[in-house]
mmCIF file of C-alpha atoms and ligand atoms in Angstrom:
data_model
loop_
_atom_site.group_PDB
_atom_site.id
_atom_site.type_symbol
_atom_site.label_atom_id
_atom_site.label_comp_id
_atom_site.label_asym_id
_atom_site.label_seq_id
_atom_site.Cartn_x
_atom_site.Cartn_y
_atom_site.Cartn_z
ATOM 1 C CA UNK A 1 -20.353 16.883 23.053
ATOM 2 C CA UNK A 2 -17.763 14.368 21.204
ATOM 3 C CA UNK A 3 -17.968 12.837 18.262
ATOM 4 C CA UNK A 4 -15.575 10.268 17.143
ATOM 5 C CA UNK A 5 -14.105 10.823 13.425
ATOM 6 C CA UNK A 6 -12.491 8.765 11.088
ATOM 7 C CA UNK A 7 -9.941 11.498 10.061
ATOM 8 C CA UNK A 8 -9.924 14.070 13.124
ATOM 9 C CA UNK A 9 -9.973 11.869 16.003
ATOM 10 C CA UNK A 10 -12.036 13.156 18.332
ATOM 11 C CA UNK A 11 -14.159 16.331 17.528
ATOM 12 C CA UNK A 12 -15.817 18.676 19.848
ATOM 13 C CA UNK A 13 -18.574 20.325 19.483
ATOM 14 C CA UNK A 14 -19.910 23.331 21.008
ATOM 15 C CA UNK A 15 -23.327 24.510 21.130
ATOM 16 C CA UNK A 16 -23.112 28.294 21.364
ATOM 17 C CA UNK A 17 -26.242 30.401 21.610
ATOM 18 C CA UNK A 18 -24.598 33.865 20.421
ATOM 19 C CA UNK A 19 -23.009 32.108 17.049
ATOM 20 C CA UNK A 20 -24.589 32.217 13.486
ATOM 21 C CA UNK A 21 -22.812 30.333 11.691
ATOM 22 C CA UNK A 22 -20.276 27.142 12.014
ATOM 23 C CA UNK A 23 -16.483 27.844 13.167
ATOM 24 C CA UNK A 24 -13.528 25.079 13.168
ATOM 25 C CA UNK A 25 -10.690 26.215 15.638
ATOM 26 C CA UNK A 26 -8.447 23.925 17.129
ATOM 27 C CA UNK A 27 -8.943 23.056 20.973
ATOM 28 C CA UNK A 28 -5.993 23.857 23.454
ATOM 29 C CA UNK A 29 -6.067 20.024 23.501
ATOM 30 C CA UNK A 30 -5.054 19.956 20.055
ATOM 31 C CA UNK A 31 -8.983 18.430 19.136
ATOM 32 C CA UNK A 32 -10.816 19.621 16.368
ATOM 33 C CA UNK A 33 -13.129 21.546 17.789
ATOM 34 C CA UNK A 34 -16.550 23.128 16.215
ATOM 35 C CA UNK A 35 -19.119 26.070 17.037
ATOM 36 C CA UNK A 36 -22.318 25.677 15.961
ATOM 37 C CA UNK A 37 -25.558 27.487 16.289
ATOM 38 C CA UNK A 38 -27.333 26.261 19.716
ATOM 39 C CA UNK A 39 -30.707 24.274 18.120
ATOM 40 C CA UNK A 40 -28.278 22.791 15.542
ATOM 41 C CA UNK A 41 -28.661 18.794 16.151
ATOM 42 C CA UNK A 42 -26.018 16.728 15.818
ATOM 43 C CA UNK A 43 -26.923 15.113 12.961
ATOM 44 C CA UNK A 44 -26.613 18.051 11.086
ATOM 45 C CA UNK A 45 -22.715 18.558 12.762
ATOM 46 C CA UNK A 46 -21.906 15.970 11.441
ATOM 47 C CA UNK A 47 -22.819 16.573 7.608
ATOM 48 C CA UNK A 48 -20.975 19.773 8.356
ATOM 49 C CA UNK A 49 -18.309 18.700 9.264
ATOM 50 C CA UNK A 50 -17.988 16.082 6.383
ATOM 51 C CA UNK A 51 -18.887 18.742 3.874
ATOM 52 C CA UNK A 52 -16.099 20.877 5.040
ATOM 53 C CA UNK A 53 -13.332 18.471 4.927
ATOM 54 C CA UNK A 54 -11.098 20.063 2.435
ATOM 55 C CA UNK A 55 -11.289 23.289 4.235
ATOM 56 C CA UNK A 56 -10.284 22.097 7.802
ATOM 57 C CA UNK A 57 -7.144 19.953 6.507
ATOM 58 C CA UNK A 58 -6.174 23.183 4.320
ATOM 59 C CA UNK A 59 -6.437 25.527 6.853
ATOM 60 C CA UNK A 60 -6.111 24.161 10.462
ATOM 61 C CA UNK A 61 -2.712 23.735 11.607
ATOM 62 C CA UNK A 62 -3.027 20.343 13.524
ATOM 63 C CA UNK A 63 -4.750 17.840 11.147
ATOM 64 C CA UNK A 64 -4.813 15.035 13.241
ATOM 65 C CA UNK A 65 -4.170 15.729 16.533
ATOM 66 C CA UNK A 66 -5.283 12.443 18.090
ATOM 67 C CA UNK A 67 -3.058 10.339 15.456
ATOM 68 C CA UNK A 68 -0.454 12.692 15.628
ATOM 69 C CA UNK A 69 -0.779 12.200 19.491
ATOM 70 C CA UNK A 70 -0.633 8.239 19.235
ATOM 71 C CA UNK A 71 2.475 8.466 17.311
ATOM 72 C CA UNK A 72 4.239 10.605 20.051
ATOM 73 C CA UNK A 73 3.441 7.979 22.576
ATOM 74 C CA UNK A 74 4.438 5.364 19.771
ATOM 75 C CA UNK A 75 8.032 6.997 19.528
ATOM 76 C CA UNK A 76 8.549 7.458 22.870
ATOM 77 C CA UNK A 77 7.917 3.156 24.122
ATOM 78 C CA UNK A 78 9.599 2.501 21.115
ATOM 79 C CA UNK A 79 12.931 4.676 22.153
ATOM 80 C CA UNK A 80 12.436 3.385 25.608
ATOM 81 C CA UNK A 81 12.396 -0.576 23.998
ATOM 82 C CA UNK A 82 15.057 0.357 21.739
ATOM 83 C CA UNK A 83 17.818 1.957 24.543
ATOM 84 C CA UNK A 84 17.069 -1.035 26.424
ATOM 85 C CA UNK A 85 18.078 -3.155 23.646
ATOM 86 C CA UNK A 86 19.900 -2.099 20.326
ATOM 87 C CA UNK A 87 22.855 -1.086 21.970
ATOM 88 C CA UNK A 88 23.426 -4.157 23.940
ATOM 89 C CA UNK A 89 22.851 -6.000 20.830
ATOM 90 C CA UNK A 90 25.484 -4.559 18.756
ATOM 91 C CA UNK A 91 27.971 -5.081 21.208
ATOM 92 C CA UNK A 92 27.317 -8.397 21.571
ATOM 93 C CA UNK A 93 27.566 -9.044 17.574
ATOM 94 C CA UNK A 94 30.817 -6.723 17.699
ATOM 95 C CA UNK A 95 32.779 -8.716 20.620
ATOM 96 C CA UNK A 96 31.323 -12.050 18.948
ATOM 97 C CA UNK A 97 32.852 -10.866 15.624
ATOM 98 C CA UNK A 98 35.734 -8.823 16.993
ATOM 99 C CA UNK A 99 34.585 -5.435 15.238
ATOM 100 C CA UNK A 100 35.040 -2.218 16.792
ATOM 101 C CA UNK A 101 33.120 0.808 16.771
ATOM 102 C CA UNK A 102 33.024 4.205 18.541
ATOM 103 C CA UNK A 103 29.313 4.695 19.571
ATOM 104 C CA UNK A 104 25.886 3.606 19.069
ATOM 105 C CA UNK A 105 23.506 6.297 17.954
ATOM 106 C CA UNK A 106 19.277 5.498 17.820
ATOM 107 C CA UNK A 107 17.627 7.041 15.274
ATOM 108 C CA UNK A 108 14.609 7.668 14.117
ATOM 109 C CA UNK A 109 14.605 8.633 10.328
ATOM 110 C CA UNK A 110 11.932 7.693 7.951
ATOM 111 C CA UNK A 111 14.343 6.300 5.118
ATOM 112 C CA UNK A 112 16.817 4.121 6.584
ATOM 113 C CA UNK A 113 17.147 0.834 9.091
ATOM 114 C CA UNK A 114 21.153 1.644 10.113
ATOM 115 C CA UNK A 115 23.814 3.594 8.932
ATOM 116 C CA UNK A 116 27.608 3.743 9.859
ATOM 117 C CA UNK A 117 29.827 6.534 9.621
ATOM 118 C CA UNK A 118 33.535 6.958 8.868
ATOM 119 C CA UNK A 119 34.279 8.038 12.091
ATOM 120 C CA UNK A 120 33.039 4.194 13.264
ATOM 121 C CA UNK A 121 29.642 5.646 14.756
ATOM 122 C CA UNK A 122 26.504 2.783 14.262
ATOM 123 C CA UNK A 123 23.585 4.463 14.133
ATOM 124 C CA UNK A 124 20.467 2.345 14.126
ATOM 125 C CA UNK A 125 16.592 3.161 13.704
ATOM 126 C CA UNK A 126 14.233 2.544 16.910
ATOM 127 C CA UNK A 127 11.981 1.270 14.173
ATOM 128 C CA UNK A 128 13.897 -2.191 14.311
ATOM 129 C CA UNK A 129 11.866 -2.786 17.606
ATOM 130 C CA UNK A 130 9.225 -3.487 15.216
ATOM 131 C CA UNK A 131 10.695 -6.502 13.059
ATOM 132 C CA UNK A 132 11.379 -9.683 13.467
ATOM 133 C CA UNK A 133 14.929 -10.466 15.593
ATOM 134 C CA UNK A 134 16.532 -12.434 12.543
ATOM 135 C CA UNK A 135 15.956 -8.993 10.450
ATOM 136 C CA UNK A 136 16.701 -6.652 12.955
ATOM 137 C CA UNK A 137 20.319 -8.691 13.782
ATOM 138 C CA UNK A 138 20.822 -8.575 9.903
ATOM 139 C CA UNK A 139 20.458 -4.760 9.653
ATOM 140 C CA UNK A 140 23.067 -5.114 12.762
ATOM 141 C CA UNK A 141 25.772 -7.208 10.971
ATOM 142 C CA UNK A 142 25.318 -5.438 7.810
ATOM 143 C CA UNK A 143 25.979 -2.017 9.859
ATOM 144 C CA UNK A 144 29.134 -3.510 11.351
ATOM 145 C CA UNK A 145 30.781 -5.133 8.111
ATOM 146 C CA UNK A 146 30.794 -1.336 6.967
ATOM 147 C CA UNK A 147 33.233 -1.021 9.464
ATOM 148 C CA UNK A 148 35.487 -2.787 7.135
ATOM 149 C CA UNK A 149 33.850 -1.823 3.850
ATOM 150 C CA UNK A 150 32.212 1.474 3.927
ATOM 151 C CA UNK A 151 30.776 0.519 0.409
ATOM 152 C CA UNK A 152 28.406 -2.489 -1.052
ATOM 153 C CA UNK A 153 31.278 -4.089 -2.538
ATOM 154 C CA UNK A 154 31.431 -7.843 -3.157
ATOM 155 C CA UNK A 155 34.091 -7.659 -0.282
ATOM 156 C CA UNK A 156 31.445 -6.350 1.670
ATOM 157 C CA UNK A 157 28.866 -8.792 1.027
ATOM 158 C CA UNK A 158 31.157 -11.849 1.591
ATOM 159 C CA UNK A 159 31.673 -9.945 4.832
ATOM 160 C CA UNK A 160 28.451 -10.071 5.879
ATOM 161 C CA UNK A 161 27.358 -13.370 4.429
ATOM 162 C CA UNK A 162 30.093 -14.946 7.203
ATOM 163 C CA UNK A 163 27.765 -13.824 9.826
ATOM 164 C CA UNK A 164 24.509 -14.316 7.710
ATOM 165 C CA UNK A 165 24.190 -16.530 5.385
ATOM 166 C CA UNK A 166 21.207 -15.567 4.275
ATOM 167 C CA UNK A 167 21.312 -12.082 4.388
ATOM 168 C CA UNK A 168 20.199 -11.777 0.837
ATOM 169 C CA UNK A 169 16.424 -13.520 2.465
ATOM 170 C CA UNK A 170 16.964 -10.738 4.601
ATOM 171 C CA UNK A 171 17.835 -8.010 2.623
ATOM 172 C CA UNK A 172 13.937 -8.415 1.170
ATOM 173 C CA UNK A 173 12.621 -8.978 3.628
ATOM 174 C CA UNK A 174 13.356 -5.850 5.277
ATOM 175 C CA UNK A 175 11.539 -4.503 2.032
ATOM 176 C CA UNK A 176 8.127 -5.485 3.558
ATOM 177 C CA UNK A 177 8.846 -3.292 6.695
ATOM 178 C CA UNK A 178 8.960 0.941 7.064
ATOM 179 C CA UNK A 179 11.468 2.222 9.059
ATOM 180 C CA UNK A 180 9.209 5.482 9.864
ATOM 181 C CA UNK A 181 6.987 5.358 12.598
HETATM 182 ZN ZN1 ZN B 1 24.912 -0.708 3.742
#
């Protein structure tokens, strides 16, 4: 049997006649999976399972296997979305602007939207497939401006301010999203 939980995803249970007591293991599915005594009714499965929370996070390896699953498959459409797009897009802003860089790099880390390195390499987080366009072109222009400013000087800022004017709007905006997936 199945059951579906809140924190665990999907739980199996298995009704063993030769066990005593109640064992958590963790499926070769990566599932939760529990042995319990054969008469034990599901009902009572379930309160033992919620009593033993504490114990399963601390020592079970996989904590959420079905989230941790979903965010797999989450990374992976997003990378596909993002190849098919980011790089396209920041060569179209650097041939509109006439910047130059050496290569586009996709990301995925959990702290920042772009970055640009002083060996001209843009590197930009997949997890600007998940904003809206004006935001995700800001992060863009603001990457390429470093091109010329590798800094937040006022230099830089007018820089980027001639290809978005309201990049500050922007800027905060950007505040409301999480680059981590
Ligand atoms: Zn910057």
């Amino acid at each position: 049997m199945i059951i579906n939980d809140k924190e665990f995803g999907e739980v199996i249970i298995r009704k063993n006649p030769l066990s005593r007591g109640v064992k958590f293991s963790v499926s070769t599915s990566g599932r939760l999976q529990m042995s319990v005594p054969k008469y034990t009714s599901d009902f009572l499965a379930k309160r033992f399972l919620n009593s033993n929370r504490n114990a399963i996070r601390e020592q079970l390896p996989i904590k959420n296997p079905n989230e941790q699953r979903a965010r797999d498959y989450q990374k992976k459409v997003m990378m596909k979305k993002a190849k098919e797009y980011l790089p396209y897009r920041l060569e179209y802003f650097a041939n509109l602007y006439g910047y130059k860089y050496s290569k586009c790099r996709l990301t995925h880390a959990n702290t920042r939207w772009g970055s640009c390195s002083s060996n001209k390499t843009i590197s930009l987080n997949i997890g600007l497939m998940k904003v809206p366009e004006i935001l995700r072109d800001y992060v863009i222009l603001h990457e390429l401006a470093h091109l010329n400013h590798m800094d937040h000087s006022k230099a830089f800022w007018a820089e980027v301010g001639l290809h978005d004017k309201n990049y500050k709007i922007h800027e905060k905006k950007l505040k409301y999203f999480n680059p981590g997936i």
